[in-house]
mmCIF file of C-alpha atoms in Angstrom:
data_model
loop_
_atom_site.group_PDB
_atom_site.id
_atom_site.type_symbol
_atom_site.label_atom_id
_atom_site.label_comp_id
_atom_site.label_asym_id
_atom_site.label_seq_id
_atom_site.Cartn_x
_atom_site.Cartn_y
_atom_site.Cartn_z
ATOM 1 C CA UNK H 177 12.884 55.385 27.651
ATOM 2 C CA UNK H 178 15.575 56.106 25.431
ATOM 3 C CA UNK H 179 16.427 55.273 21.599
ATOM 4 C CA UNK H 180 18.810 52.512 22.660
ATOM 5 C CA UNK H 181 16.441 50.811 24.403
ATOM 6 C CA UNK H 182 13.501 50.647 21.623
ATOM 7 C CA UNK H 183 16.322 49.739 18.946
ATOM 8 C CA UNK H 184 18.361 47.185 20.866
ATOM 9 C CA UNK H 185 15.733 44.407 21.532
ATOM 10 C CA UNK H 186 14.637 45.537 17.787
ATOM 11 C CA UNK H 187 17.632 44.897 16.713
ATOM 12 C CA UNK H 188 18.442 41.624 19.081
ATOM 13 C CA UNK H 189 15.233 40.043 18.031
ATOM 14 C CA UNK H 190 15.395 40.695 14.035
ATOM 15 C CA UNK H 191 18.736 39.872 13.681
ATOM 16 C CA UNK H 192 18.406 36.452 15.256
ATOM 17 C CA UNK H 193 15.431 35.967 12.851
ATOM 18 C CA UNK H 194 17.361 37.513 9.670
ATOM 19 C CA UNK H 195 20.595 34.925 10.627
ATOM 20 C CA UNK H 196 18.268 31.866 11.021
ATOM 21 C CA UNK H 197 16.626 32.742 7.703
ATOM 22 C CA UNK H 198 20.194 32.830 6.008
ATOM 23 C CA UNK H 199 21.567 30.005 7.502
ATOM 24 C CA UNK H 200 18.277 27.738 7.058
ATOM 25 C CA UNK H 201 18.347 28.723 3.159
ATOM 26 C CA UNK H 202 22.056 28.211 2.996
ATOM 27 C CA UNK H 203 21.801 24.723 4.562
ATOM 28 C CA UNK H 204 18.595 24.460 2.354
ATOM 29 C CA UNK H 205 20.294 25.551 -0.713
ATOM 30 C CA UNK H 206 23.553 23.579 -0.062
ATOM 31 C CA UNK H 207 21.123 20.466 0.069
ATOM 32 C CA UNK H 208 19.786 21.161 -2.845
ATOM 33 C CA UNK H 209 22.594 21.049 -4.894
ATOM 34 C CA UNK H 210 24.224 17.903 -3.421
ATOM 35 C CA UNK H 211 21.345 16.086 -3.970
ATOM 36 C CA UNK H 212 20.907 17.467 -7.559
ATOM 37 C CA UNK H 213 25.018 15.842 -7.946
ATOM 38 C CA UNK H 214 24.064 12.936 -6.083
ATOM 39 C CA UNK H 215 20.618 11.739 -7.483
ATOM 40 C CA UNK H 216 21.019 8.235 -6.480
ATOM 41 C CA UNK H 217 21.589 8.816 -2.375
ATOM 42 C CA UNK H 218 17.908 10.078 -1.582
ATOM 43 C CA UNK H 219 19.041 11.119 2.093
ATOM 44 C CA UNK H 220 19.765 15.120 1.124
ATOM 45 C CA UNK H 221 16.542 15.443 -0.816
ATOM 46 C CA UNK H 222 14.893 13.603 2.622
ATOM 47 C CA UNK H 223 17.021 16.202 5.162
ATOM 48 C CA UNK H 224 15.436 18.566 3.286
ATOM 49 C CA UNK H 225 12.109 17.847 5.286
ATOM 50 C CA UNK H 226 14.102 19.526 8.601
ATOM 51 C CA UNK H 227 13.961 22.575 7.434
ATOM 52 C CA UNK H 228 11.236 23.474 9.478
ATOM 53 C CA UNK H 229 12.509 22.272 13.108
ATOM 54 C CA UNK H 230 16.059 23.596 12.117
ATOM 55 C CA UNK H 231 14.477 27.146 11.668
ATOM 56 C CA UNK H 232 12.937 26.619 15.037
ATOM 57 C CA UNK H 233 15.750 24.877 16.935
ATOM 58 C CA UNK H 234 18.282 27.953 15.218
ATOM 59 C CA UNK H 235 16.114 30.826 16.041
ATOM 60 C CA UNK H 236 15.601 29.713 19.616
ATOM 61 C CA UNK H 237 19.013 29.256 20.671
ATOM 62 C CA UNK H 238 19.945 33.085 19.264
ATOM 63 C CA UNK H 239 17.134 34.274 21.277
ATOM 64 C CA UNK H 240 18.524 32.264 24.105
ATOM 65 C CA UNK H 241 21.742 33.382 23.668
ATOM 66 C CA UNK H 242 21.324 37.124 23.144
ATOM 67 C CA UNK H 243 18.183 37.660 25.389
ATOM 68 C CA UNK H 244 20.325 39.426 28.213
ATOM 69 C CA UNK H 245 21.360 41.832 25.829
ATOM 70 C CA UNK H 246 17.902 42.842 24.239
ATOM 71 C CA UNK H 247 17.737 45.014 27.593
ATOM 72 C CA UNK H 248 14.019 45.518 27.792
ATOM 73 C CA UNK H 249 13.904 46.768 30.900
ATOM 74 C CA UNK H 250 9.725 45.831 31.608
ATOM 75 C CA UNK H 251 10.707 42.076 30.864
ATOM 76 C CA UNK H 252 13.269 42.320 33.955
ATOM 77 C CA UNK H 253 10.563 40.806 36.397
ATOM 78 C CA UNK H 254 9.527 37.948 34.080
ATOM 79 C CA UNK H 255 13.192 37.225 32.757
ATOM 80 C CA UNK H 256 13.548 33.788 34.544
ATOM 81 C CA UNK H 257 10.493 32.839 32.694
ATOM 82 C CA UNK H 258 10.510 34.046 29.296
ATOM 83 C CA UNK H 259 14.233 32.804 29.365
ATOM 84 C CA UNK H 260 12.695 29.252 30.804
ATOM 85 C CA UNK H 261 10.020 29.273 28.035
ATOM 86 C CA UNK H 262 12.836 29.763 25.273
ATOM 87 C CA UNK H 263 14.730 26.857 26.565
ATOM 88 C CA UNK H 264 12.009 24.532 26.780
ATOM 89 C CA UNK H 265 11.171 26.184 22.919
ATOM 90 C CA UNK H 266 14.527 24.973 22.150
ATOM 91 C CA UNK H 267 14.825 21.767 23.660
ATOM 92 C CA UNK H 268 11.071 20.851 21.481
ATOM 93 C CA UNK H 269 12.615 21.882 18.493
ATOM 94 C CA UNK H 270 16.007 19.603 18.811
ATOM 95 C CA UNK H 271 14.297 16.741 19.738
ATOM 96 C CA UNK H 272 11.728 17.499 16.450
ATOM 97 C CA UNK H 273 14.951 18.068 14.960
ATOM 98 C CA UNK H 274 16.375 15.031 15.679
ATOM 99 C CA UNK H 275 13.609 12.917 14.958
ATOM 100 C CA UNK H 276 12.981 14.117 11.674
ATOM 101 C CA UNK H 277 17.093 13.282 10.464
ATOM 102 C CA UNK H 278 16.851 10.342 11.868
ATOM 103 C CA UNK H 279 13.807 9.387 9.931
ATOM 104 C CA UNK H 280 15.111 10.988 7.035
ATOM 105 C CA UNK H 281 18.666 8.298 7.424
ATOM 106 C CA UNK H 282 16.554 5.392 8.305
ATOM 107 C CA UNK H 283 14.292 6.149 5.530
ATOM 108 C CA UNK H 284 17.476 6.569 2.611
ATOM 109 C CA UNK H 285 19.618 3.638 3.727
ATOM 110 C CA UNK H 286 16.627 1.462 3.678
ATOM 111 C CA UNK H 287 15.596 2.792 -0.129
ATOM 112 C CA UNK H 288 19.315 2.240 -1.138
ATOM 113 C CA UNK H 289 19.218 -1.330 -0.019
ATOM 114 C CA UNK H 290 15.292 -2.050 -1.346
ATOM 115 C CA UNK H 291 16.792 -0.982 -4.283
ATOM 116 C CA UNK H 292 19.877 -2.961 -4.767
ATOM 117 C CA UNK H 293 18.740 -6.299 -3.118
ATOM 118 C CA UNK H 294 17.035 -8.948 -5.311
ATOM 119 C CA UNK H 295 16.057 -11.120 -1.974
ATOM 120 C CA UNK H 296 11.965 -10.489 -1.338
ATOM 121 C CA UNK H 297 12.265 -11.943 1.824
ATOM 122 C CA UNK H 298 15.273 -9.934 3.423
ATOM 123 C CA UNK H 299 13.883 -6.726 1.961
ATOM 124 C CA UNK H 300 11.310 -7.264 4.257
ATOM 125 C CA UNK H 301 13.074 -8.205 6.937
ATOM 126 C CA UNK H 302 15.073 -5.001 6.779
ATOM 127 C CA UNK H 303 12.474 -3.189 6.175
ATOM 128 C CA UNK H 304 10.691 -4.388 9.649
ATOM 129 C CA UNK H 305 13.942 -3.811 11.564
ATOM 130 C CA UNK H 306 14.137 -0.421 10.476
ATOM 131 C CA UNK H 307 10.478 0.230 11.479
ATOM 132 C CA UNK H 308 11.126 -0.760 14.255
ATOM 133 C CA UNK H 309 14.599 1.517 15.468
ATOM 134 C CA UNK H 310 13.062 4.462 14.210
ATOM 135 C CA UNK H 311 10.388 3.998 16.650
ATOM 136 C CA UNK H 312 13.077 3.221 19.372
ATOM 137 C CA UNK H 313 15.171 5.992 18.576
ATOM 138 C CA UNK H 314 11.717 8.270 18.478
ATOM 139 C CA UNK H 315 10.920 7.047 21.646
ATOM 140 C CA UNK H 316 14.330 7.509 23.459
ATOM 141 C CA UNK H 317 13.895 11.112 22.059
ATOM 142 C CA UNK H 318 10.789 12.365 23.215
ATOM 143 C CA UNK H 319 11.597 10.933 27.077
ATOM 144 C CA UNK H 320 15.018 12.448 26.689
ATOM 145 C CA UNK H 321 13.267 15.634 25.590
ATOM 146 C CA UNK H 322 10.609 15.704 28.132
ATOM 147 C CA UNK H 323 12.834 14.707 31.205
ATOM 148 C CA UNK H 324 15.176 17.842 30.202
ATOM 149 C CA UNK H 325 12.604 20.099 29.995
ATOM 150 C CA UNK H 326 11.099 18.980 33.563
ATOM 151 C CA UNK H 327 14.655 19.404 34.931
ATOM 152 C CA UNK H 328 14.283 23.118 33.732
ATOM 153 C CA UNK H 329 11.768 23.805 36.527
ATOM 154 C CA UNK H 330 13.648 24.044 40.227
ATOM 155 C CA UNK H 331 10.916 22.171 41.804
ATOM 156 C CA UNK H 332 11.099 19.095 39.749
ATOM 157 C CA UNK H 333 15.120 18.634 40.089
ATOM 158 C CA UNK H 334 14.281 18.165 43.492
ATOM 159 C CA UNK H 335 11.592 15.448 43.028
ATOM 160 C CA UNK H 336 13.884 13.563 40.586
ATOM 161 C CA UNK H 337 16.076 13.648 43.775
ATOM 162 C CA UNK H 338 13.424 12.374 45.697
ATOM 163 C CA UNK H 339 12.451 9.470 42.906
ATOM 164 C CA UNK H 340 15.820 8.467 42.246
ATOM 165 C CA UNK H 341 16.267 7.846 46.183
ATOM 166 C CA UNK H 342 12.858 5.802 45.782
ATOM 167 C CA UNK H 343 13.934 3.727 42.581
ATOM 168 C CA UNK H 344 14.076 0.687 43.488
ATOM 169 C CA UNK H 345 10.221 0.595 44.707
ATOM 170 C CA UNK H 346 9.040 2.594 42.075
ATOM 171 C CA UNK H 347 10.923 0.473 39.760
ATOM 172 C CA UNK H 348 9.277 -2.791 41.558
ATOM 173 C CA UNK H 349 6.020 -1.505 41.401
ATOM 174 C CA UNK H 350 6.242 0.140 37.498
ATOM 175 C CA UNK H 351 7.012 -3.742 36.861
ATOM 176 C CA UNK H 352 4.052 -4.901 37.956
ATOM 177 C CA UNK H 353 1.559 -2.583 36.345
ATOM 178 C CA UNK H 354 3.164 -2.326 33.194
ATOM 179 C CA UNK H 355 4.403 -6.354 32.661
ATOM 180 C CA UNK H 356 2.019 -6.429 29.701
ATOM 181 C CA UNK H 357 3.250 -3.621 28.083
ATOM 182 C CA UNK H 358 6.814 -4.602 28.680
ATOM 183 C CA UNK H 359 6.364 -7.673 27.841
ATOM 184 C CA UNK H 360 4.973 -6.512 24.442
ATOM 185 C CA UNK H 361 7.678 -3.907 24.456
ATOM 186 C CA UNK H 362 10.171 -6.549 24.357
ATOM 187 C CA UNK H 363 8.474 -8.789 21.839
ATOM 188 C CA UNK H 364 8.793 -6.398 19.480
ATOM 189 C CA UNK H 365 12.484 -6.250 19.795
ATOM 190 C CA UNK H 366 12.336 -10.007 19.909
ATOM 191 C CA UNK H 367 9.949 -9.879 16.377
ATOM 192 C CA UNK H 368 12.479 -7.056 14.990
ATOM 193 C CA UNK H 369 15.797 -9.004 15.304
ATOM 194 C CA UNK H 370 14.751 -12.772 15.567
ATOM 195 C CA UNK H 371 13.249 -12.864 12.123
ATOM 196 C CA UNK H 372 9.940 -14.565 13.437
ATOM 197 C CA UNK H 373 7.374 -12.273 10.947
ATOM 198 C CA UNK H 374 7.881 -9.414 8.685
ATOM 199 C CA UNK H 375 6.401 -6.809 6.970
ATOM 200 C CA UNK H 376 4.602 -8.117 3.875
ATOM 201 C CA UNK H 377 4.553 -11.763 4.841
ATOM 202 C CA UNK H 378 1.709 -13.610 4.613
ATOM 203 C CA UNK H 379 0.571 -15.497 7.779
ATOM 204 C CA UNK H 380 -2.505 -17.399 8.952
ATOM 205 C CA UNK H 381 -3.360 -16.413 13.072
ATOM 206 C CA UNK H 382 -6.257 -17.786 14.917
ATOM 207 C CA UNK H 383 -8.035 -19.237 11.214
ATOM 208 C CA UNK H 384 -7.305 -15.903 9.455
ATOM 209 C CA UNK H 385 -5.426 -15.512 6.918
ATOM 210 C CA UNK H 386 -3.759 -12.129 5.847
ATOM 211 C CA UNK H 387 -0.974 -10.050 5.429
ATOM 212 C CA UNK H 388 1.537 -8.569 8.399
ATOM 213 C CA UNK H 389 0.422 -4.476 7.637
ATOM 214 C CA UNK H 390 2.387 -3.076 10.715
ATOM 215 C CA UNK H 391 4.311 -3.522 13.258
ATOM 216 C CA UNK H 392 5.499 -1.627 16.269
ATOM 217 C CA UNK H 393 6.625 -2.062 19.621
ATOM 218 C CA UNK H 394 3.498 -3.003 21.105
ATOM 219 C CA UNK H 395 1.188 -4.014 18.503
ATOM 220 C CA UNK H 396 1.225 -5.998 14.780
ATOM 221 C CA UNK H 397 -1.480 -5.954 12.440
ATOM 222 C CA UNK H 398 -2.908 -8.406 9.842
ATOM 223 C CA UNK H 399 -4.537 -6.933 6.746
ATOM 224 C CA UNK H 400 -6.846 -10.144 5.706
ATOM 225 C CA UNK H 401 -8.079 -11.060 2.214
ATOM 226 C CA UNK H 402 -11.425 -9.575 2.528
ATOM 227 C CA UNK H 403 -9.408 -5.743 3.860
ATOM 228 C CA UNK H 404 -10.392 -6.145 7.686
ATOM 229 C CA UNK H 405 -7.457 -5.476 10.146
ATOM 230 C CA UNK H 406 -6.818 -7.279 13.079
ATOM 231 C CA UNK H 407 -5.087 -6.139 15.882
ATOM 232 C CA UNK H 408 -2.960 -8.287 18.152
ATOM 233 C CA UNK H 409 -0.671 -7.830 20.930
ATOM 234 C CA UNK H 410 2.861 -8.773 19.188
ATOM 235 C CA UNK H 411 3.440 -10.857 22.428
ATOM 236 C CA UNK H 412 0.788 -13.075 20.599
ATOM 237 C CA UNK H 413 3.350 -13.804 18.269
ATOM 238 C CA UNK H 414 6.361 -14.975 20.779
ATOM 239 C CA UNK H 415 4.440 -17.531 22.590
ATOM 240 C CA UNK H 416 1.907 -19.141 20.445
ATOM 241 C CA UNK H 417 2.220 -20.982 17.475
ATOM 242 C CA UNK H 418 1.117 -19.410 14.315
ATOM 243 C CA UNK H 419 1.798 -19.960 10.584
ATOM 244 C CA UNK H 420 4.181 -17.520 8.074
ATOM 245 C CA UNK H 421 4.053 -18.747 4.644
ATOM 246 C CA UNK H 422 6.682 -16.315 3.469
ATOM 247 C CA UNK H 423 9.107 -17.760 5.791
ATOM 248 C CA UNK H 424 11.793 -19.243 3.977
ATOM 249 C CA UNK H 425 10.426 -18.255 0.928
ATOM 250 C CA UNK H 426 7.559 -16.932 -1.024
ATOM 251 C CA UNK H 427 6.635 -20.227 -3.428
ATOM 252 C CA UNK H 428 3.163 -21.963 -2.604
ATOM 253 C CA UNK H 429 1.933 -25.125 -3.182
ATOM 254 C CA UNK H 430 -1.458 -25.507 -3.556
ATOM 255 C CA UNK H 431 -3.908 -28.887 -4.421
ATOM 256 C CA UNK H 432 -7.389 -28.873 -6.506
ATOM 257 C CA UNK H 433 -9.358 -31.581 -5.336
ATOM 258 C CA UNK H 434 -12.381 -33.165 -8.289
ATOM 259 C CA UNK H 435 -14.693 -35.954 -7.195
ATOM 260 C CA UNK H 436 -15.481 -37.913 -9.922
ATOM 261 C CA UNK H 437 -17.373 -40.924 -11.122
ATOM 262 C CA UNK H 438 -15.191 -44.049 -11.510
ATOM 263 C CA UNK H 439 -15.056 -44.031 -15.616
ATOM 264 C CA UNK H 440 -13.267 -40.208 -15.137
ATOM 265 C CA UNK H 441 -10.717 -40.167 -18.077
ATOM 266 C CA UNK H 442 -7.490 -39.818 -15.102
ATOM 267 C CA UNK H 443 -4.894 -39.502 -17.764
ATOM 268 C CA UNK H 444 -6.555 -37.267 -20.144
ATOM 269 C CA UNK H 445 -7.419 -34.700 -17.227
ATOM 270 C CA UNK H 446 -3.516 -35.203 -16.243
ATOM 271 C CA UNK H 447 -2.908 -34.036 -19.789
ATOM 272 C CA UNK H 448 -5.325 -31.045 -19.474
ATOM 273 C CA UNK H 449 -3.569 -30.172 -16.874
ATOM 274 C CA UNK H 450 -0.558 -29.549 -18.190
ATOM 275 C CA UNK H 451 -2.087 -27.488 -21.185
ATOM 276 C CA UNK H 452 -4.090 -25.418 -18.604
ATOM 277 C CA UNK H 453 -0.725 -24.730 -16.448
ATOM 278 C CA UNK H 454 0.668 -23.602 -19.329
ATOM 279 C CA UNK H 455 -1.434 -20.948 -20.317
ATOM 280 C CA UNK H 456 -1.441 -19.999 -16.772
ATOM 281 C CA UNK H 457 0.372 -16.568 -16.388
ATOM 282 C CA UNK H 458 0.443 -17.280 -12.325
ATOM 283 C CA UNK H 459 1.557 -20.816 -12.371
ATOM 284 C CA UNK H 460 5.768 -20.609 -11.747
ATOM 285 C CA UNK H 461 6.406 -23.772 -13.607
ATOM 286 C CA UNK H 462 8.144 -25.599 -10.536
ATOM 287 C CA UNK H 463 5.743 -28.836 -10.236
ATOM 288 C CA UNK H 464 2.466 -29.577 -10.928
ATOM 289 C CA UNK H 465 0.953 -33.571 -10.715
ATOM 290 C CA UNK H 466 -2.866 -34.926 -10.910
ATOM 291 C CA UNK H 467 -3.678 -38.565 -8.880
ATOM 292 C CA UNK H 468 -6.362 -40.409 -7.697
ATOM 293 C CA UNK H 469 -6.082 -39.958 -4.155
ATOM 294 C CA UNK H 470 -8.950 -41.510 -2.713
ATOM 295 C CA UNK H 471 -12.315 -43.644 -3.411
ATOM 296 C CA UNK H 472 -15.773 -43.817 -2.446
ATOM 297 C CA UNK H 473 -18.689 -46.325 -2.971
ATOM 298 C CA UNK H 474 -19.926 -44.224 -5.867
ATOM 299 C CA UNK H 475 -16.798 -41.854 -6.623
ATOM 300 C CA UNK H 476 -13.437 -41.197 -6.984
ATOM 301 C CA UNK H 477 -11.446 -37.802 -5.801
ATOM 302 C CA UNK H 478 -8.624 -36.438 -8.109
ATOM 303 C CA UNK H 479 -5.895 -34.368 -6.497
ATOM 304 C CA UNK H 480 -4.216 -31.589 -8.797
ATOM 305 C CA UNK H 481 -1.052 -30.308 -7.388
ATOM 306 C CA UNK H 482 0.268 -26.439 -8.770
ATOM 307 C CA UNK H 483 2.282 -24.178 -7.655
ATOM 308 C CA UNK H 484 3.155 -20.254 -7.833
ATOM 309 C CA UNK H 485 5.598 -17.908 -6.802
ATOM 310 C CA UNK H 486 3.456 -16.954 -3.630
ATOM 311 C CA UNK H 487 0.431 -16.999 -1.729
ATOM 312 C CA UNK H 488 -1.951 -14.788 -3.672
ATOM 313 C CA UNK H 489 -1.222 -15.905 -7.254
ATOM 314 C CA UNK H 490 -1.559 -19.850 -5.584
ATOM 315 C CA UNK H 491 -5.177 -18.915 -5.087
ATOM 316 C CA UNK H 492 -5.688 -17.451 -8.637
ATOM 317 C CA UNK H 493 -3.838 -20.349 -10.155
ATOM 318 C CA UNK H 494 -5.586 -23.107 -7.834
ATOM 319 C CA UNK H 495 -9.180 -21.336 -9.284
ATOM 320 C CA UNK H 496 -8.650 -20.809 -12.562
ATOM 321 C CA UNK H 497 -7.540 -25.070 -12.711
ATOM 322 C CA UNK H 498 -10.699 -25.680 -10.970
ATOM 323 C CA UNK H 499 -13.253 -23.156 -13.554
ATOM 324 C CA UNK H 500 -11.445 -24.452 -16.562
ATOM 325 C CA UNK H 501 -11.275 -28.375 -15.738
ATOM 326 C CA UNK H 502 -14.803 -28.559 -14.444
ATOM 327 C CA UNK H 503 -15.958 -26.670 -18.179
ATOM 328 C CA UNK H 504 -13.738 -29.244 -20.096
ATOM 329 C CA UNK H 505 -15.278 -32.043 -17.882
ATOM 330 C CA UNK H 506 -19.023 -30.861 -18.475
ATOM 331 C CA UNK H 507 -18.770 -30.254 -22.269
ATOM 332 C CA UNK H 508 -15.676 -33.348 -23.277
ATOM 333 C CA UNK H 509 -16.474 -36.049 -20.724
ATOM 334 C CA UNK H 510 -19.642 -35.788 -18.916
ATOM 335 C CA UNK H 511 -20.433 -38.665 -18.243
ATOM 336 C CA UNK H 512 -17.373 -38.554 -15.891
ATOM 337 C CA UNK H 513 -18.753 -36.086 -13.813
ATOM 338 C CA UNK H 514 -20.378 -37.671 -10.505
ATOM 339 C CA UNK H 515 -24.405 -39.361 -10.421
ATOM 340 C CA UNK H 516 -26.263 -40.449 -8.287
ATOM 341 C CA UNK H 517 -28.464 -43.345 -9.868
ATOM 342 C CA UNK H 518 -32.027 -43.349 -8.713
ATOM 343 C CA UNK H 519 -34.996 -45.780 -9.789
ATOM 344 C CA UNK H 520 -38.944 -44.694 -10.581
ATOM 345 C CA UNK H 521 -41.242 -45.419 -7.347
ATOM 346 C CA UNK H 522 -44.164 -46.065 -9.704
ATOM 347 C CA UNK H 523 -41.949 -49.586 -11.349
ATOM 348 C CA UNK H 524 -41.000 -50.380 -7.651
ATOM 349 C CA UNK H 525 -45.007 -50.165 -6.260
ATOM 350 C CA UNK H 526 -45.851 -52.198 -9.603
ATOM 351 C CA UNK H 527 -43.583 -54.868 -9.043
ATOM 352 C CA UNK H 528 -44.535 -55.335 -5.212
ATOM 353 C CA UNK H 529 -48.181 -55.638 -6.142
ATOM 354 C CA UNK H 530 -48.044 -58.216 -8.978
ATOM 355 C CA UNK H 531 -46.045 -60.487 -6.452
ATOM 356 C CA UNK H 532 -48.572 -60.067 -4.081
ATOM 357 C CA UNK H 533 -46.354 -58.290 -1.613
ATOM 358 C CA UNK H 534 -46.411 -55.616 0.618
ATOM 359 C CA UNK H 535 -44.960 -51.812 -0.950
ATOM 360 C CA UNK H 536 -41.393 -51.399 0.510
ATOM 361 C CA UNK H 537 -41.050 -49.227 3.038
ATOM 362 C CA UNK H 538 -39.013 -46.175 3.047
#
């Protein structure tokens, strides 16, 4: 074996690592400073995260590219191989590539427009939709990668003959086994773009009541009030009927209820009220009313009405009306609070007996 043919593959081999070093740092480097000019466009300091899979993706295709020439001459037998095994290297690391700049895009357009949109609602909204094509455009990657590196192998271009010639019963039959899944698949799209439920909005499914977490292609999931997740099928979501209390906007509405004895002082608790709303932080100052909405025998039931700017300050605002009216109640006006009037036995018994009649009976 001669000089030239320990120095060439040497040479081959370390230069196509010493060019993808240089051009990853120049790229890197180049990025650098446009983000440093540009501070308000976060995409070049998020391309920076490719850096990685472009090293990869660069390296491979020079080894690809010069392998002929590295002239080793013991690889010879296993030069279909090695040369397969670089292009499926290759292929891996542009698809990696790809996904992470397209995450990187997604990722910076969406902070640009968080960050310049004053609507809560259509942040959200965005924000779900954008979820939801990076996962598409993942997805359409990886298959894209996988079916070109399966085409590498001989053997397999002539099954995909073989399955393309069979489509239409595969296609049948893939229908049927995997109708859940596409119909899931599809209700995700349907979720995405028809504005049904969002990221962040609050929504009350089968009695629970929560917050949308995640949602993908396939699956959506409610964070509750107590931190328990539940999973559910996002086709749950297209053909039942569920509530979003976000929709349309955040503000809540929420009602105290008080049962009271008759003599309750109505329009001095409609006063506190008012004096406890405003000291109330949470409370938005929309509305807010107090009525007697219903009677009993033996009591009355007061109705406060209150409202916030969404669902989990409505619950701080609705307790905080309840602690503070029932301790102004007990202390200013107890007599208002509801009794239950009861008589001694003993005076009962005593009564019965010096009339000569028989104890009542119970």
């Amino acid at each position: 074996m001669s000089l030239e043919d320990v120095l060439r593959p040497v040479v081959v081999v370390g230069g196509s690592l010493v060019i993808t070093l240089v051009l990853v740092w120049l790229a890197d480097r180049a990025l650098r400073r446009i983000d440093a000019a540009h501070p308000e466009t976060p995409l070049w300091g998020l391309l920076r995260r490719c850096r990685i899979p472009l090293q990869v993706a660069v390296c491979a295709a020079l080894l690809r590219g010069s392998y002929d020439e590295t002239g080793l001459k013991i690889a010879e037998e296993h030069a279909a191989g090695i040369g397969r095994a670089l292009s499926l290297v290759l292929i891996a690391a542009t698809a990696w590539l790809v996904v992470r700049a397209a995450a990187a895009i997604v990722e910076s357009s969406y902070s640009r427009y968080a960050a310049s949109a004053r609507d809560a609602a259509r942040v959200r909204r965005v924000r779900t939709q954008v979820t939801l094509i990076q996962r598409v455009v993942t997805a359409v990657v990886i298959v894209v990668a996988a079916a070109s590196m399966l085409l590498t192998f001989p053997a397999m271009r002539a099954v995909g003959t073989s399955m393309l010639a069979s489509a239409g019963l595969l296609g049948i039959v893939a229908g049927i086994a995997a109708q859940s899944t596409l119909g899931n698949l599809f209700a995700g799209l349907q979720i995405a773009f028809g504005d049904m439920v969002r990221i962040g909005d609050t929504v009350v499914v089968d009695g629970e009541w929560g917050t949308v977490e995640e949602i993908t292609l396939t699956f959506l999931t409610v964070r509750t009030w107590d931190e328990r997740r539940i999973t559910m099928p996002v086709s749950y979501f297209t053909g039942k009927p569920f509530e979003n209390w976000s929709r349309g906007g955040s503000q809540m509405t929420g009602t105290v209820h008080f049962h009271l004895d008759h003599s309750a002082p109505v329009e001095k608790m409609r006063q506190r009220l008012h004096e406890i709303l405003q000291e109330c932080p949470d409370w938005d100052g929309r509305s807010w009313s107090l009525v007697v909405t219903d009677t009993t025998a033996s009591t009355i039931v007061v109705r406060a009405l209150v409202t916030a700017r969404d669902a989990d300050t409505i619950w701080t605002v609705r307790c905080e009306v309840r602690e503070r009216m029932i301790e102004w109640l007990r202390t200013e006006h107890a007599y208002a609070l509801p009794r239950i009037s009861t008589a001694p036995a003993h005076l009962e018994l005593d009564h019965a007996a010096g009339r000569g009649e028989d104890p009542p009976r119970r």
